[in-house]
PDB file of C-alpha atoms in Angstrom:
ATOM      1  CA  MET A   1     -16.944   1.743  -9.994  1.00 78.00           C
ATOM      2  CA  PHE A   2     -14.482   4.444  -9.763  1.00 86.00           C
ATOM      3  CA  LEU A   3     -13.481   6.416  -6.936  1.00 90.00           C
ATOM      4  CA  THR A   4     -13.471  10.132  -6.157  1.00 91.00           C
ATOM      5  CA  ALA A   5     -10.180  11.611  -5.157  1.00 92.00           C
ATOM      6  CA  SER A   6     -11.580  12.299  -1.761  1.00 92.00           C
ATOM      7  CA  GLN A   7     -12.756   8.687  -1.496  1.00 94.00           C
ATOM      8  CA  TYR A   8      -9.492   7.370  -3.119  1.00 95.00           C
ATOM      9  CA  SER A   9      -7.344   9.473  -0.326  1.00 96.00           C
ATOM     10  CA  ARG A  10      -9.491   7.843   2.623  1.00 96.00           C
ATOM     11  CA  PHE A  11      -9.170   4.480   1.446  1.00 96.00           C
ATOM     12  CA  ASN A  12      -5.127   4.536   0.927  1.00 96.00           C
ATOM     13  CA  LEU A  13      -5.048   5.987   4.221  1.00 97.00           C
ATOM     14  CA  ALA A  14      -7.365   2.914   5.711  1.00 97.00           C
ATOM     15  CA  MET A  15      -5.605   0.111   3.936  1.00 95.00           C
ATOM     16  CA  PHE A  16      -1.933   1.569   3.989  1.00 95.00           C
ATOM     17  CA  GLY A  17      -2.261   3.099   7.254  1.00 95.00           C
ATOM     18  CA  PHE A  18      -3.237  -0.259   8.687  1.00 94.00           C
ATOM     19  CA  PHE A  19      -0.486  -1.674   6.960  1.00 93.00           C
ATOM     20  CA  SER A  20       2.254   0.799   7.577  1.00 96.00           C
ATOM     21  CA  LEU A  21       1.206   0.531  11.424  1.00 96.00           C
ATOM     22  CA  GLY A  22       1.941  -3.064  11.069  1.00 94.00           C
ATOM     23  CA  MET A  23       5.416  -2.146   9.608  1.00 93.00           C
ATOM     24  CA  LEU A  24       6.116  -0.056  12.417  1.00 95.00           C
ATOM     25  CA  TYR A  25       5.193  -2.256  14.592  1.00 93.00           C
ATOM     26  CA  ASP A  26       6.779  -5.616  13.571  1.00 90.00           C
ATOM     27  CA  ASN A  27       6.359  -6.687  10.062  1.00 88.00           C
ATOM     28  CA  ALA A  28       7.561  -9.742  10.245  1.00 88.00           C
ATOM     29  CA  TYR A  29       4.910 -10.857  13.698  1.00 90.00           C
ATOM     30  CA  VAL A  30       2.057  -8.778  12.312  1.00 92.00           C
ATOM     31  CA  PHE A  31       2.470 -10.256   8.668  1.00 92.00           C
ATOM     32  CA  GLY A  32       4.236 -13.106   9.320  1.00 89.00           C
ATOM     33  CA  PRO A  33       2.872 -16.981   9.782  1.00 90.00           C
ATOM     34  CA  SER A  34       2.420 -16.705  13.286  1.00 89.00           C
ATOM     35  CA  SER A  35       0.095 -13.235  12.933  1.00 92.00           C
ATOM     36  CA  PRO A  36      -2.042 -12.610  15.403  1.00 94.00           C
ATOM     37  CA  PHE A  37      -5.072 -11.452  13.138  1.00 92.00           C
ATOM     38  CA  GLY A  38      -4.850 -14.887  11.724  1.00 92.00           C
ATOM     39  CA  TRP A  39      -4.829 -15.742   7.968  1.00 89.00           C
ATOM     40  CA  PRO A  40      -6.245 -12.674   6.270  1.00 90.00           C
ATOM     41  CA  MET A  41      -3.514 -10.892   7.291  1.00 92.00           C
ATOM     42  CA  ILE A  42      -0.362 -13.636   6.835  1.00 91.00           C
ATOM     43  CA  TYR A  43       1.696 -12.489   3.990  1.00 91.00           C
ATOM     44  CA  TRP A  44       5.044 -14.236   4.634  1.00 86.00           C
ATOM     45  CA  THR A  45       6.346 -17.848   5.098  1.00 87.00           C
ATOM     46  CA  GLU A  46       8.917 -18.956   7.838  1.00 78.00           C
ATOM     47  CA  SER A  47      11.756 -17.912   4.869  1.00 67.00           C
ATOM     48  CA  GLY A  48       9.829 -14.412   4.298  1.00 68.00           C
ATOM     49  CA  ALA A  49       9.213 -13.372   8.030  1.00 71.00           C
ATOM     50  CA  ASP A  50      13.039 -14.588   9.189  1.00 79.00           C
ATOM     51  CA  GLN A  51      14.674 -11.124   8.977  1.00 80.00           C
ATOM     52  CA  ASP A  52      17.489  -9.343  10.249  1.00 84.00           C
ATOM     53  CA  GLY A  53      17.802  -5.880  11.890  1.00 84.00           C
ATOM     54  CA  ALA A  54      18.481  -4.078   9.031  1.00 89.00           C
ATOM     55  CA  ALA A  55      15.161  -5.595   7.308  1.00 86.00           C
ATOM     56  CA  TYR A  56      13.110  -4.352  10.655  1.00 87.00           C
ATOM     57  CA  TRP A  57      15.072  -0.758  10.211  1.00 92.00           C
ATOM     58  CA  TRP A  58      14.028  -0.442   6.643  1.00 92.00           C
ATOM     59  CA  SER A  59      10.416  -1.630   7.395  1.00 91.00           C
ATOM     60  CA  ARG A  60       9.606   0.570  10.176  1.00 94.00           C
ATOM     61  CA  LEU A  61      11.436   3.242   7.981  1.00 96.00           C
ATOM     62  CA  ASN A  62       8.644   2.762   4.975  1.00 94.00           C
ATOM     63  CA  GLY A  63       5.923   2.430   7.819  1.00 95.00           C
ATOM     64  CA  ALA A  64       6.475   5.921   8.784  1.00 97.00           C
ATOM     65  CA  VAL A  65       6.956   6.989   5.194  1.00 96.00           C
ATOM     66  CA  MET A  66       4.053   5.275   3.856  1.00 95.00           C
ATOM     67  CA  LEU A  67       1.918   6.556   6.928  1.00 96.00           C
ATOM     68  CA  SER A  68       3.015  10.066   6.481  1.00 96.00           C
ATOM     69  CA  LEU A  69       2.223  10.321   2.460  1.00 95.00           C
ATOM     70  CA  PHE A  70      -1.273   8.596   2.843  1.00 96.00           C
ATOM     71  CA  SER A  71      -2.566  10.977   5.852  1.00 97.00           C
ATOM     72  CA  GLY A  72      -1.643  14.200   3.712  1.00 95.00           C
ATOM     73  CA  PRO A  73      -5.540  14.859   2.743  1.00 95.00           C
ATOM     74  CA  PRO A  74      -7.408  12.973   5.164  1.00 94.00           C
ATOM     75  CA  VAL A  75      -5.590  14.021   8.101  1.00 96.00           C
ATOM     76  CA  PHE A  76      -3.590  17.243   7.311  1.00 95.00           C
ATOM     77  CA  ASN A  77      -6.207  18.640   4.519  1.00 93.00           C
ATOM     78  CA  ALA A  78      -3.360  18.824   1.641  1.00 93.00           C
ATOM     79  CA  PRO A  79      -4.466  19.355  -1.502  1.00 93.00           C
ATOM     80  CA  LEU A  80      -5.628  16.655  -3.503  1.00 93.00           C
ATOM     81  CA  ALA A  81      -4.334  17.072  -6.895  1.00 92.00           C
ATOM     82  CA  PRO A  82      -0.370  16.958  -6.116  1.00 93.00           C
ATOM     83  CA  TYR A  83      -1.525  13.745  -3.696  1.00 95.00           C
ATOM     84  CA  LEU A  84      -2.759  12.161  -6.743  1.00 95.00           C
ATOM     85  CA  LYS A  85       0.366  12.572  -8.635  1.00 94.00           C
ATOM     86  CA  GLN A  86       2.387  11.047  -5.889  1.00 95.00           C
ATOM     87  CA  THR A  87       0.165   8.456  -5.651  1.00 96.00           C
ATOM     88  CA  MET A  88       0.257   7.583  -8.740  1.00 96.00           C
ATOM     89  CA  PHE A  89       4.317   7.273  -8.800  1.00 96.00           C
ATOM     90  CA  ALA A  90       4.118   5.012  -5.409  1.00 95.00           C
ATOM     91  CA  SER A  91       1.250   3.058  -6.178  1.00 95.00           C
ATOM     92  CA  PHE A  92       2.515   2.310  -9.881  1.00 97.00           C
ATOM     93  CA  SER A  93       6.100   1.138  -8.219  1.00 96.00           C
ATOM     94  CA  VAL A  94       4.889  -0.863  -5.434  1.00 94.00           C
ATOM     95  CA  LEU A  95       2.783  -2.781  -7.937  1.00 97.00           C
ATOM     96  CA  VAL A  96       5.879  -3.294  -9.953  1.00 97.00           C
ATOM     97  CA  ILE A  97       7.729  -4.563  -6.725  1.00 95.00           C
ATOM     98  CA  MET A  98       4.459  -6.673  -5.912  1.00 94.00           C
ATOM     99  CA  ILE A  99       4.571  -8.745  -8.947  1.00 96.00           C
ATOM    100  CA  TYR A 100       8.521  -8.942  -9.278  1.00 95.00           C
ATOM    101  CA  HIS A 101       9.268  -9.828  -5.607  1.00 90.00           C
ATOM    102  CA  THR A 102       6.178 -12.178  -5.653  1.00 92.00           C
ATOM    103  CA  LYS A 103       6.675 -13.906  -9.260  1.00 92.00           C
ATOM    104  CA  ILE A 104       9.857 -13.523 -10.114  1.00 93.00           C
ATOM    105  CA  SER A 105      12.990 -12.647  -7.709  1.00 89.00           C
ATOM    106  CA  ASN A 106      11.267 -14.529  -4.192  1.00 85.00           C
ATOM    107  CA  PRO A 107       7.861 -16.363  -4.565  1.00 89.00           C
ATOM    108  CA  GLN A 108       8.729 -18.860  -1.906  1.00 89.00           C
ATOM    109  CA  ASP A 109       8.779 -15.912   1.067  1.00 87.00           C
ATOM    110  CA  CYS A 110       5.038 -15.178   0.250  1.00 89.00           C
ATOM    111  CA  ILE A 111       2.060 -16.650   0.538  1.00 91.00           C
ATOM    112  CA  PRO A 112       0.344 -16.657  -2.871  1.00 92.00           C
ATOM    113  CA  TRP A 113      -3.345 -15.791  -2.425  1.00 94.00           C
ATOM    114  CA  ILE A 114      -2.928 -12.991  -0.217  1.00 94.00           C
ATOM    115  CA  TRP A 115      -0.385 -11.888  -3.008  1.00 94.00           C
ATOM    116  CA  ASN A 116      -2.500 -12.167  -5.723  1.00 95.00           C
ATOM    117  CA  ALA A 117      -5.705 -10.629  -3.975  1.00 95.00           C
ATOM    118  CA  GLN A 118      -3.067  -7.521  -3.140  1.00 95.00           C
ATOM    119  CA  ILE A 119      -1.891  -7.393  -6.719  1.00 97.00           C
ATOM    120  CA  ALA A 120      -5.873  -7.149  -8.104  1.00 97.00           C
ATOM    121  CA  LEU A 121      -6.241  -4.486  -5.650  1.00 96.00           C
ATOM    122  CA  GLN A 122      -3.297  -2.514  -6.490  1.00 97.00           C
ATOM    123  CA  VAL A 123      -4.053  -2.622 -10.222  1.00 98.00           C
ATOM    124  CA  TYR A 124      -7.605  -1.219  -9.636  1.00 97.00           C
ATOM    125  CA  LEU A 125      -5.665   1.607  -7.298  1.00 97.00           C
ATOM    126  CA  VAL A 126      -3.593   2.332  -9.968  1.00 97.00           C
ATOM    127  CA  VAL A 127      -6.366   2.531 -12.595  1.00 97.00           C
ATOM    128  CA  CYS A 128      -8.463   4.813 -10.178  1.00 95.00           C
ATOM    129  CA  ASN A 129      -5.324   6.815  -9.242  1.00 96.00           C
ATOM    130  CA  ALA A 130      -4.689   7.212 -13.319  1.00 95.00           C
ATOM    131  CA  LYS A 131      -8.317   8.168 -14.187  1.00 94.00           C
ATOM    132  CA  LEU A 132      -8.256  10.528 -11.473  1.00 94.00           C
ATOM    133  CA  CYS A 133      -5.139  12.224 -12.640  1.00 92.00           C
ATOM    134  CA  MET A 134      -6.214  13.029 -15.983  1.00 91.00           C
ATOM    135  CA  LYS A 135      -9.388  14.986 -14.791  1.00 85.00           C
ATOM    136  CA  GLY A 136      -6.760  18.128 -13.855  1.00 73.00           C
ATOM    137  CA  GLU A 137      -6.770  20.061 -10.944  1.00 69.00           C
ATOM    138  CA  ARG A 138      -9.363  22.424 -11.047  1.00 70.00           C
ATOM    139  CA  GLU A 139     -12.254  19.602 -11.701  1.00 71.00           C
ATOM    140  CA  ILE A 140     -10.736  17.355  -8.893  1.00 72.00           C
ATOM    141  CA  GLU A 141     -11.342  20.021  -6.467  1.00 65.00           C
ATOM    142  CA  LYS A 142     -14.810  20.621  -7.768  1.00 61.00           C
ATOM    143  CA  LEU A 143     -15.813  17.239  -7.724  1.00 54.00           C
ATOM    144  CA  ASP A 144     -14.976  16.582  -3.895  1.00 56.00           C
TER     145      ASP A 144
END
C-alpha cells in the first residue's frame, strides 16, 4: 500500500518531527544507550553517543532544518508537488547516508536492529515518494 501525498507529508512530520525534536534537545541523550525512552529509541552505542561540541551543534542544526522541511504542507500549507521533489532528494540522500554509516564507515557506533528497521522504512518512503513524484503536479493536488 502506498501513501497519498498528504498522508506521506503527515507521516514524515510525525516520524522525522519527533526525531528532529530529539536532535534539537540532545541527540546522544535521547537516542544514546541511556535513552529515557528505552530500547526502541536507542540508535547509538557508547562510542556513537560520545560526541563533542561540534557534533551537538551539527545535530541541532539538522534537527531544525528537518523540522522546518517536514512541517511544510501539514503546518504551513505548502504546496505538495514541490515538497515531494524536496523530500525525494532528502529521503534518497538520507537512505544512502544511513547505509554508508551503518554498514561501511562506523558500524560499531550503531545498534544494528534499529538501523536495519530504519533503513527498511526509508526504502519504503523513497519508493512512495518516487511514485508520488511521477504523478505530476496537477494529479497530486487533485488526489489530496
